[in-house]
């Protein structure tokens, strides 16, 4: 048997639609392979587990050359919402869960979801602002303890 | 391709241990396959998932991913991972003698 990965700890630092999904897919995919997985939400990535915001994660339509949209057009009111709805519809057809359902699913797989203490302090949030699937708010040191012996992926 | 022996019969398996020919699988082989995956005894709930995988494969030509399994098998995702800690879709597919499910979600 070739080398295997036993554990991954994934840092999610972006609060955009395209910033969130890859990390969520990687965490969920790790569990599906029987790999232990942790997700650490830091900086704007906290929005993905923020009760008032996790249903409203949007595609960045400005500063996102991959969309092939003129920067001025991307900045018009509503463009980000329209683009997000468009992608959500496409993803629904491929059976990608919406972000809240995906977070619930990943927690159900037994992955550990954690908020970053420095970011929680910075944005003046409390435990109550974050969804129940978040196990704890931890320091960077505690994150490294959790990640010890495994791979760390930063997104 | 390598061969393995389950329930006293030789079967052809892939490099990662999945049945190359699902037709070679019989229910008698499942307990032995499960033990190789660290599951000492197949409970009724294990069987429910294994038989569901088998049925899906026979109907659709592919086994379901964990998400589909959670939505359609009647066994919630949390319980699926308790039954098959090493990955529900992957391990149940192996025990059911079908190819590894192909999908990212």
PDB file of C-alpha atoms in Angstrom:
ATOM      1  CA  UNK A   1       0.000   0.000   0.000  1.00  0.00           C
ATOM      2  CA  UNK A   2       1.326   3.426  -0.913  1.00  0.00           C
ATOM      3  CA  UNK A   3       1.585   6.273   1.609  1.00  0.00           C
ATOM      4  CA  UNK A   4      -1.742   7.417   2.997  1.00  0.00           C
ATOM      5  CA  UNK A   5      -2.946  10.637   4.598  1.00  0.00           C
ATOM      6  CA  UNK A   6      -4.416   9.993   8.042  1.00  0.00           C
ATOM      7  CA  UNK A   7      -5.422  13.504   9.078  1.00  0.00           C
ATOM      8  CA  UNK A   8      -5.966  16.933   7.505  1.00  0.00           C
ATOM      9  CA  UNK A   9      -6.554  20.275   9.176  1.00  0.00           C
ATOM     10  CA  UNK A  10      -7.983  22.829   6.795  1.00  0.00           C
ATOM     11  CA  UNK A  11      -7.863  26.571   7.408  1.00  0.00           C
ATOM     12  CA  UNK A  12     -10.714  28.500   5.790  1.00  0.00           C
ATOM     13  CA  UNK A  13      -9.818  32.196   5.737  1.00  0.00           C
ATOM     14  CA  UNK A  14     -12.154  33.592   3.066  1.00  0.00           C
ATOM     15  CA  UNK A  15     -15.743  34.751   3.409  1.00  0.00           C
ATOM     16  CA  UNK A  16     -16.650  34.424  -0.262  1.00  0.00           C
ATOM     17  CA  UNK A  17     -18.615  31.685  -2.006  1.00  0.00           C
ATOM     18  CA  UNK A  18     -15.612  30.608  -4.085  1.00  0.00           C
ATOM     19  CA  UNK A  19     -13.417  30.908  -1.017  1.00  0.00           C
ATOM     20  CA  UNK A  20     -15.611  28.669   1.113  1.00  0.00           C
ATOM     21  CA  UNK A  21     -16.567  25.754  -1.127  1.00  0.00           C
ATOM     22  CA  UNK A  22     -13.124  24.309  -1.917  1.00  0.00           C
ATOM     23  CA  UNK A  23     -12.259  23.984   1.781  1.00  0.00           C
ATOM     24  CA  UNK A  24     -15.658  22.465   2.568  1.00  0.00           C
ATOM     25  CA  UNK A  25     -15.357  19.976  -0.292  1.00  0.00           C
ATOM     26  CA  UNK A  26     -11.864  19.018   0.830  1.00  0.00           C
ATOM     27  CA  UNK A  27     -12.950  18.496   4.441  1.00  0.00           C
ATOM     28  CA  UNK A  28     -16.013  16.481   3.471  1.00  0.00           C
ATOM     29  CA  UNK A  29     -14.017  14.507   0.914  1.00  0.00           C
ATOM     30  CA  UNK A  30     -11.385  13.687   3.507  1.00  0.00           C
ATOM     31  CA  UNK A  31     -14.009  12.214   5.833  1.00  0.00           C
ATOM     32  CA  UNK A  32     -15.524  10.236   2.957  1.00  0.00           C
ATOM     33  CA  UNK A  33     -12.099   8.620   2.515  1.00  0.00           C
ATOM     34  CA  UNK A  34     -11.902   7.830   6.210  1.00  0.00           C
ATOM     35  CA  UNK A  35      -9.377  10.607   6.845  1.00  0.00           C
ATOM     36  CA  UNK A  36      -9.695  12.539  10.097  1.00  0.00           C
ATOM     37  CA  UNK A  37     -10.513  16.206   9.354  1.00  0.00           C
ATOM     38  CA  UNK A  38     -10.554  19.526  11.182  1.00  0.00           C
ATOM     39  CA  UNK A  39     -11.793  22.849   9.836  1.00  0.00           C
ATOM     40  CA  UNK A  40     -10.471  26.082  11.323  1.00  0.00           C
ATOM     41  CA  UNK A  41     -12.447  29.210  10.407  1.00  0.00           C
ATOM     42  CA  UNK A  42     -10.366  32.329  10.566  1.00  0.00           C
ATOM     43  CA  UNK A  43     -10.729  35.974   9.524  1.00  0.00           C
ATOM     44  CA  UNK A  44     -13.566  36.444   7.024  1.00  0.00           C
ATOM     45  CA  UNK A  45     -13.887  32.676   6.872  1.00  0.00           C
ATOM     46  CA  UNK A  46     -15.801  33.027  10.145  1.00  0.00           C
ATOM     47  CA  UNK A  47     -18.771  34.269   8.108  1.00  0.00           C
ATOM     48  CA  UNK A  48     -19.222  30.706   6.860  1.00  0.00           C
ATOM     49  CA  UNK A  49     -20.142  29.647  10.419  1.00  0.00           C
ATOM     50  CA  UNK A  50     -21.779  32.933  11.463  1.00  0.00           C
ATOM     51  CA  UNK A  51     -25.475  32.432  12.261  1.00  0.00           C
ATOM     52  CA  UNK A  52     -26.583  35.645  10.562  1.00  0.00           C
ATOM     53  CA  UNK A  53     -24.274  35.310   7.556  1.00  0.00           C
ATOM     54  CA  UNK A  54     -23.823  31.682   6.548  1.00  0.00           C
ATOM     55  CA  UNK A  55     -26.913  31.772   4.345  1.00  0.00           C
ATOM     56  CA  UNK A  56     -25.656  34.867   2.542  1.00  0.00           C
ATOM     57  CA  UNK A  57     -22.166  33.958   1.350  1.00  0.00           C
ATOM     58  CA  UNK A  58     -21.622  35.629  -2.022  1.00  0.00           C
ATOM     59  CA  UNK A  59     -19.382  35.289  -5.049  1.00  0.00           C
ATOM     60  CA  UNK A  60     -16.768  38.060  -5.268  1.00  0.00           C
ATOM     61  CA  UNK A  61     -17.553  39.772  -8.565  1.00  0.00           C
ATOM     62  CA  UNK A  62     -14.872  42.437  -8.147  1.00  0.00           C
ATOM     63  CA  UNK A  63     -11.199  41.517  -8.159  1.00  0.00           C
ATOM     64  CA  UNK A  64     -12.006  38.069  -9.488  1.00  0.00           C
ATOM     65  CA  UNK A  65     -10.492  37.744 -12.968  1.00  0.00           C
ATOM     66  CA  UNK A  66     -11.673  34.133 -13.218  1.00  0.00           C
ATOM     67  CA  UNK A  67     -15.221  35.375 -13.731  1.00  0.00           C
ATOM     68  CA  UNK A  68     -14.169  37.176 -16.946  1.00  0.00           C
ATOM     69  CA  UNK A  69     -16.385  40.077 -16.045  1.00  0.00           C
ATOM     70  CA  UNK A  70     -15.311  43.730 -16.394  1.00  0.00           C
ATOM     71  CA  UNK A  71     -14.402  45.109 -12.970  1.00  0.00           C
ATOM     72  CA  UNK A  72     -16.840  48.000 -13.434  1.00  0.00           C
ATOM     73  CA  UNK A  73     -19.675  45.608 -14.294  1.00  0.00           C
ATOM     74  CA  UNK A  74     -18.825  43.402 -11.333  1.00  0.00           C
ATOM     75  CA  UNK A  75     -19.197  46.369  -9.022  1.00  0.00           C
ATOM     76  CA  UNK A  76     -22.742  47.244 -10.087  1.00  0.00           C
ATOM     77  CA  UNK A  77     -25.410  46.730  -7.414  1.00  0.00           C
ATOM     78  CA  UNK A  78     -26.879  43.238  -7.438  1.00  0.00           C
ATOM     79  CA  UNK A  79     -24.312  41.657  -9.727  1.00  0.00           C
ATOM     80  CA  UNK A  80     -22.775  39.645  -6.922  1.00  0.00           C
ATOM     81  CA  UNK A  81     -26.220  38.340  -5.878  1.00  0.00           C
ATOM     82  CA  UNK A  82     -27.151  37.416  -9.435  1.00  0.00           C
ATOM     83  CA  UNK A  83     -23.864  35.620  -9.979  1.00  0.00           C
ATOM     84  CA  UNK A  84     -24.240  33.793  -6.673  1.00  0.00           C
ATOM     85  CA  UNK A  85     -27.770  32.647  -7.551  1.00  0.00           C
ATOM     86  CA  UNK A  86     -26.560  31.489 -10.935  1.00  0.00           C
ATOM     87  CA  UNK A  87     -23.798  29.383  -9.396  1.00  0.00           C
ATOM     88  CA  UNK A  88     -26.110  28.089  -6.662  1.00  0.00           C
ATOM     89  CA  UNK A  89     -28.559  26.836  -9.286  1.00  0.00           C
ATOM     90  CA  UNK A  90     -25.799  25.125 -11.221  1.00  0.00           C
ATOM     91  CA  UNK A  91     -24.418  23.530  -8.070  1.00  0.00           C
ATOM     92  CA  UNK A  92     -27.855  22.382  -6.985  1.00  0.00           C
ATOM     93  CA  UNK A  93     -28.198  20.480 -10.263  1.00  0.00           C
ATOM     94  CA  UNK A  94     -24.908  18.737  -9.449  1.00  0.00           C
ATOM     95  CA  UNK A  95     -26.216  18.047  -5.930  1.00  0.00           C
ATOM     96  CA  UNK A  96     -23.767  20.330  -4.108  1.00  0.00           C
ATOM     97  CA  UNK A  97     -25.399  21.266  -0.808  1.00  0.00           C
ATOM     98  CA  UNK A  98     -25.944  24.937   0.066  1.00  0.00           C
ATOM     99  CA  UNK A  99     -23.388  26.202   2.606  1.00  0.00           C
ATOM    100  CA  UNK A 100     -25.478  25.762   5.796  1.00  0.00           C
ATOM    101  CA  UNK A 101     -26.476  22.235   4.808  1.00  0.00           C
ATOM    102  CA  UNK A 102     -22.870  21.482   3.874  1.00  0.00           C
ATOM    103  CA  UNK A 103     -21.608  22.679   7.277  1.00  0.00           C
ATOM    104  CA  UNK A 104     -24.210  20.502   9.029  1.00  0.00           C
ATOM    105  CA  UNK A 105     -23.228  17.552   6.884  1.00  0.00           C
ATOM    106  CA  UNK A 106     -19.504  18.003   7.562  1.00  0.00           C
ATOM    107  CA  UNK A 107     -20.150  18.224  11.311  1.00  0.00           C
ATOM    108  CA  UNK A 108     -22.187  15.003  11.033  1.00  0.00           C
ATOM    109  CA  UNK A 109     -19.248  13.236   9.383  1.00  0.00           C
ATOM    110  CA  UNK A 110     -17.378  13.706  12.646  1.00  0.00           C
ATOM    111  CA  UNK A 111     -15.037  16.448  11.404  1.00  0.00           C
ATOM    112  CA  UNK A 112     -14.089  19.041  14.031  1.00  0.00           C
ATOM    113  CA  UNK A 113     -15.168  22.624  13.295  1.00  0.00           C
ATOM    114  CA  UNK A 114     -13.386  25.410  15.179  1.00  0.00           C
ATOM    115  CA  UNK A 115     -13.466  29.201  15.225  1.00  0.00           C
ATOM    116  CA  UNK A 116     -10.262  31.227  15.457  1.00  0.00           C
ATOM    117  CA  UNK A 117      -9.972  33.126  18.731  1.00  0.00           C
ATOM    118  CA  UNK A 118      -7.969  36.036  17.308  1.00  0.00           C
ATOM    119  CA  UNK A 119     -10.603  36.604  14.595  1.00  0.00           C
ATOM    120  CA  UNK A 120     -13.528  36.254  17.001  1.00  0.00           C
ATOM    121  CA  UNK A 121     -11.886  38.921  19.189  1.00  0.00           C
ATOM    122  CA  UNK A 122     -11.066  41.122  16.216  1.00  0.00           C
ATOM    123  CA  UNK A 123     -14.636  41.145  14.919  1.00  0.00           C
ATOM    124  CA  UNK A 124     -16.047  41.379  18.453  1.00  0.00           C
ATOM    125  CA  UNK A 125     -18.015  38.162  18.107  1.00  0.00           C
ATOM    126  CA  UNK A 126     -19.050  35.673  20.780  1.00  0.00           C
ATOM    127  CA  UNK A 127     -19.696  31.931  20.801  1.00  0.00           C
ATOM    128  CA  UNK A 128     -23.401  32.722  20.386  1.00  0.00           C
ATOM    129  CA  UNK A 129     -22.775  34.404  17.030  1.00  0.00           C
ATOM    130  CA  UNK A 130     -21.438  31.147  15.602  1.00  0.00           C
ATOM    131  CA  UNK A 131     -23.526  28.160  14.558  1.00  0.00           C
ATOM    132  CA  UNK A 132     -23.900  25.182  16.894  1.00  0.00           C
ATOM    133  CA  UNK A 133     -21.767  22.952  14.654  1.00  0.00           C
ATOM    134  CA  UNK A 134     -18.676  24.893  15.805  1.00  0.00           C
ATOM    135  CA  UNK A 135     -17.185  22.816  18.609  1.00  0.00           C
ATOM    136  CA  UNK A 136     -15.052  25.506  20.150  1.00  0.00           C
ATOM    137  CA  UNK A 137     -13.198  28.763  19.692  1.00  0.00           C
ATOM    138  CA  UNK A 138      -9.497  27.997  19.845  1.00  0.00           C
ATOM    139  CA  UNK A 139      -6.151  29.761  19.659  1.00  0.00           C
ATOM    140  CA  UNK A 140      -3.639  29.206  16.903  1.00  0.00           C
ATOM    141  CA  UNK A 141      -1.567  27.170  19.348  1.00  0.00           C
ATOM    142  CA  UNK A 142      -4.488  24.880  20.052  1.00  0.00           C
ATOM    143  CA  UNK A 143      -5.034  24.553  16.311  1.00  0.00           C
ATOM    144  CA  UNK A 144      -1.476  23.315  15.862  1.00  0.00           C
ATOM    145  CA  UNK A 145      -1.998  20.819  18.679  1.00  0.00           C
ATOM    146  CA  UNK A 146      -5.094  19.491  16.897  1.00  0.00           C
ATOM    147  CA  UNK A 147      -3.246  19.409  13.588  1.00  0.00           C
ATOM    148  CA  UNK A 148      -0.184  17.639  14.972  1.00  0.00           C
ATOM    149  CA  UNK A 149       0.815  14.578  12.999  1.00  0.00           C
ATOM    150  CA  UNK A 150      -1.369  15.475  10.009  1.00  0.00           C
ATOM    151  CA  UNK A 151      -1.381  17.738   6.975  1.00  0.00           C
ATOM    152  CA  UNK A 152      -2.364  21.417   7.102  1.00  0.00           C
ATOM    153  CA  UNK A 153      -4.147  23.012   4.154  1.00  0.00           C
ATOM    154  CA  UNK A 154      -4.600  26.772   4.023  1.00  0.00           C
ATOM    155  CA  UNK A 155      -7.354  28.232   1.844  1.00  0.00           C
TER     156      UNK A 155
ATOM    157  CA  UNK B   1      -5.264  -7.789 -11.575  1.00  0.00           C
ATOM    158  CA  UNK B   2      -4.820  -9.338  -8.122  1.00  0.00           C
ATOM    159  CA  UNK B   3      -7.129 -11.988  -6.771  1.00  0.00           C
ATOM    160  CA  UNK B   4      -8.468 -12.505  -3.276  1.00  0.00           C
ATOM    161  CA  UNK B   5     -10.352 -15.343  -1.632  1.00  0.00           C
ATOM    162  CA  UNK B   6     -13.641 -14.717   0.112  1.00  0.00           C
ATOM    163  CA  UNK B   7     -15.983 -17.397   1.422  1.00  0.00           C
ATOM    164  CA  UNK B   8     -13.675 -19.936  -0.198  1.00  0.00           C
ATOM    165  CA  UNK B   9     -14.013 -18.495  -3.714  1.00  0.00           C
ATOM    166  CA  UNK B  10     -11.347 -16.685  -5.730  1.00  0.00           C
ATOM    167  CA  UNK B  11     -12.386 -13.245  -6.969  1.00  0.00           C
ATOM    168  CA  UNK B  12     -10.630 -10.604  -9.051  1.00  0.00           C
ATOM    169  CA  UNK B  13     -10.070  -7.328  -7.224  1.00  0.00           C
ATOM    170  CA  UNK B  14      -8.637  -3.934  -8.155  1.00  0.00           C
ATOM    171  CA  UNK B  15      -5.397  -2.549  -6.718  1.00  0.00           C
ATOM    172  CA  UNK B  16      -7.324  -0.964  -3.841  1.00  0.00           C
ATOM    173  CA  UNK B  17      -9.368  -4.059  -3.093  1.00  0.00           C
ATOM    174  CA  UNK B  18     -12.696  -3.389  -4.828  1.00  0.00           C
ATOM    175  CA  UNK B  19     -14.375  -6.152  -6.816  1.00  0.00           C
ATOM    176  CA  UNK B  20     -13.395  -5.948 -10.475  1.00  0.00           C
ATOM    177  CA  UNK B  21     -16.487  -7.957 -11.347  1.00  0.00           C
ATOM    178  CA  UNK B  22     -19.449  -7.330  -9.005  1.00  0.00           C
ATOM    179  CA  UNK B  23     -21.074 -10.483 -10.408  1.00  0.00           C
ATOM    180  CA  UNK B  24     -18.549 -12.534  -8.436  1.00  0.00           C
ATOM    181  CA  UNK B  25     -19.894 -11.204  -5.125  1.00  0.00           C
ATOM    182  CA  UNK B  26     -22.186 -13.200  -2.863  1.00  0.00           C
ATOM    183  CA  UNK B  27     -23.730 -12.233   0.461  1.00  0.00           C
ATOM    184  CA  UNK B  28     -21.660 -14.924   2.180  1.00  0.00           C
ATOM    185  CA  UNK B  29     -18.526 -12.919   1.359  1.00  0.00           C
ATOM    186  CA  UNK B  30     -19.706  -9.763   3.126  1.00  0.00           C
ATOM    187  CA  UNK B  31     -18.734 -10.652   6.726  1.00  0.00           C
ATOM    188  CA  UNK B  32     -15.197 -11.489   5.643  1.00  0.00           C
ATOM    189  CA  UNK B  33     -14.944  -8.280   3.579  1.00  0.00           C
ATOM    190  CA  UNK B  34     -16.238  -6.308   6.565  1.00  0.00           C
ATOM    191  CA  UNK B  35     -13.666  -7.826   8.922  1.00  0.00           C
ATOM    192  CA  UNK B  36     -10.909  -6.759   6.555  1.00  0.00           C
ATOM    193  CA  UNK B  37     -12.268  -3.215   6.930  1.00  0.00           C
ATOM    194  CA  UNK B  38     -12.239  -3.405  10.711  1.00  0.00           C
ATOM    195  CA  UNK B  39     -15.945  -4.172  11.138  1.00  0.00           C
ATOM    196  CA  UNK B  40     -16.144  -7.278  13.313  1.00  0.00           C
ATOM    197  CA  UNK B  41     -19.845  -7.965  12.961  1.00  0.00           C
ATOM    198  CA  UNK B  42     -22.312  -6.760  10.361  1.00  0.00           C
ATOM    199  CA  UNK B  43     -25.435  -5.520  12.122  1.00  0.00           C
ATOM    200  CA  UNK B  44     -28.854  -5.106  10.577  1.00  0.00           C
ATOM    201  CA  UNK B  45     -28.019  -1.425   9.962  1.00  0.00           C
ATOM    202  CA  UNK B  46     -24.780  -2.327   8.184  1.00  0.00           C
ATOM    203  CA  UNK B  47     -26.727  -4.728   5.978  1.00  0.00           C
ATOM    204  CA  UNK B  48     -29.307  -2.094   5.229  1.00  0.00           C
ATOM    205  CA  UNK B  49     -26.580   0.163   3.809  1.00  0.00           C
ATOM    206  CA  UNK B  50     -24.718  -2.642   2.017  1.00  0.00           C
ATOM    207  CA  UNK B  51     -27.886  -3.892   0.332  1.00  0.00           C
ATOM    208  CA  UNK B  52     -28.840  -0.341  -0.593  1.00  0.00           C
ATOM    209  CA  UNK B  53     -25.422   0.168  -2.226  1.00  0.00           C
ATOM    210  CA  UNK B  54     -25.846  -3.068  -4.126  1.00  0.00           C
ATOM    211  CA  UNK B  55     -29.330  -2.142  -5.325  1.00  0.00           C
ATOM    212  CA  UNK B  56     -28.238   1.334  -6.427  1.00  0.00           C
ATOM    213  CA  UNK B  57     -25.349  -0.166  -8.347  1.00  0.00           C
ATOM    214  CA  UNK B  58     -27.592  -2.677 -10.069  1.00  0.00           C
ATOM    215  CA  UNK B  59     -30.115   0.013 -11.002  1.00  0.00           C
ATOM    216  CA  UNK B  60     -27.791   2.871 -11.898  1.00  0.00           C
ATOM    217  CA  UNK B  61     -24.448   1.279 -12.658  1.00  0.00           C
ATOM    218  CA  UNK B  62     -22.674   3.139  -9.838  1.00  0.00           C
ATOM    219  CA  UNK B  63     -22.781   3.239  -6.061  1.00  0.00           C
ATOM    220  CA  UNK B  64     -23.977   6.440  -4.344  1.00  0.00           C
ATOM    221  CA  UNK B  65     -21.675   8.960  -2.628  1.00  0.00           C
ATOM    222  CA  UNK B  66     -22.053   9.653   1.097  1.00  0.00           C
ATOM    223  CA  UNK B  67     -24.349  12.613   0.493  1.00  0.00           C
ATOM    224  CA  UNK B  68     -26.697  10.607  -1.716  1.00  0.00           C
ATOM    225  CA  UNK B  69     -26.532   7.727   0.731  1.00  0.00           C
ATOM    226  CA  UNK B  70     -27.525  10.059   3.558  1.00  0.00           C
ATOM    227  CA  UNK B  71     -30.433  11.461   1.590  1.00  0.00           C
ATOM    228  CA  UNK B  72     -31.826   8.282   0.090  1.00  0.00           C
ATOM    229  CA  UNK B  73     -30.868   5.225   2.162  1.00  0.00           C
ATOM    230  CA  UNK B  74     -32.869   6.228   5.222  1.00  0.00           C
ATOM    231  CA  UNK B  75     -29.697   6.124   7.348  1.00  0.00           C
ATOM    232  CA  UNK B  76     -28.572   9.645   8.379  1.00  0.00           C
ATOM    233  CA  UNK B  77     -24.988  10.753   7.753  1.00  0.00           C
ATOM    234  CA  UNK B  78     -24.056  10.800  11.421  1.00  0.00           C
ATOM    235  CA  UNK B  79     -25.078   7.145  11.785  1.00  0.00           C
ATOM    236  CA  UNK B  80     -23.422   6.197   8.493  1.00  0.00           C
ATOM    237  CA  UNK B  81     -20.084   7.335   9.904  1.00  0.00           C
ATOM    238  CA  UNK B  82     -20.698   5.438  13.146  1.00  0.00           C
ATOM    239  CA  UNK B  83     -21.393   2.290  11.132  1.00  0.00           C
ATOM    240  CA  UNK B  84     -18.500   2.811   8.704  1.00  0.00           C
ATOM    241  CA  UNK B  85     -15.910   5.074  10.379  1.00  0.00           C
ATOM    242  CA  UNK B  86     -13.426   4.633   7.524  1.00  0.00           C
ATOM    243  CA  UNK B  87     -15.822   6.240   5.022  1.00  0.00           C
ATOM    244  CA  UNK B  88     -19.412   5.018   4.548  1.00  0.00           C
ATOM    245  CA  UNK B  89     -19.707   5.007   0.762  1.00  0.00           C
ATOM    246  CA  UNK B  90     -16.212   3.669   0.183  1.00  0.00           C
ATOM    247  CA  UNK B  91     -16.287   0.918   2.794  1.00  0.00           C
ATOM    248  CA  UNK B  92     -19.906  -0.120   2.150  1.00  0.00           C
ATOM    249  CA  UNK B  93     -19.112  -0.338  -1.570  1.00  0.00           C
ATOM    250  CA  UNK B  94     -16.179  -2.598  -0.837  1.00  0.00           C
ATOM    251  CA  UNK B  95     -18.302  -4.858   1.376  1.00  0.00           C
ATOM    252  CA  UNK B  96     -21.074  -4.850  -1.236  1.00  0.00           C
ATOM    253  CA  UNK B  97     -18.641  -5.930  -3.939  1.00  0.00           C
ATOM    254  CA  UNK B  98     -19.227  -2.929  -6.179  1.00  0.00           C
ATOM    255  CA  UNK B  99     -16.773  -0.340  -7.591  1.00  0.00           C
ATOM    256  CA  UNK B 100     -15.727   2.611  -5.474  1.00  0.00           C
ATOM    257  CA  UNK B 101     -18.299   5.430  -5.799  1.00  0.00           C
ATOM    258  CA  UNK B 102     -17.050   8.245  -7.955  1.00  0.00           C
ATOM    259  CA  UNK B 103     -17.938  11.747  -6.844  1.00  0.00           C
ATOM    260  CA  UNK B 104     -16.624  14.730  -4.916  1.00  0.00           C
ATOM    261  CA  UNK B 105     -19.502  15.437  -2.564  1.00  0.00           C
TER     262      UNK B 105
END
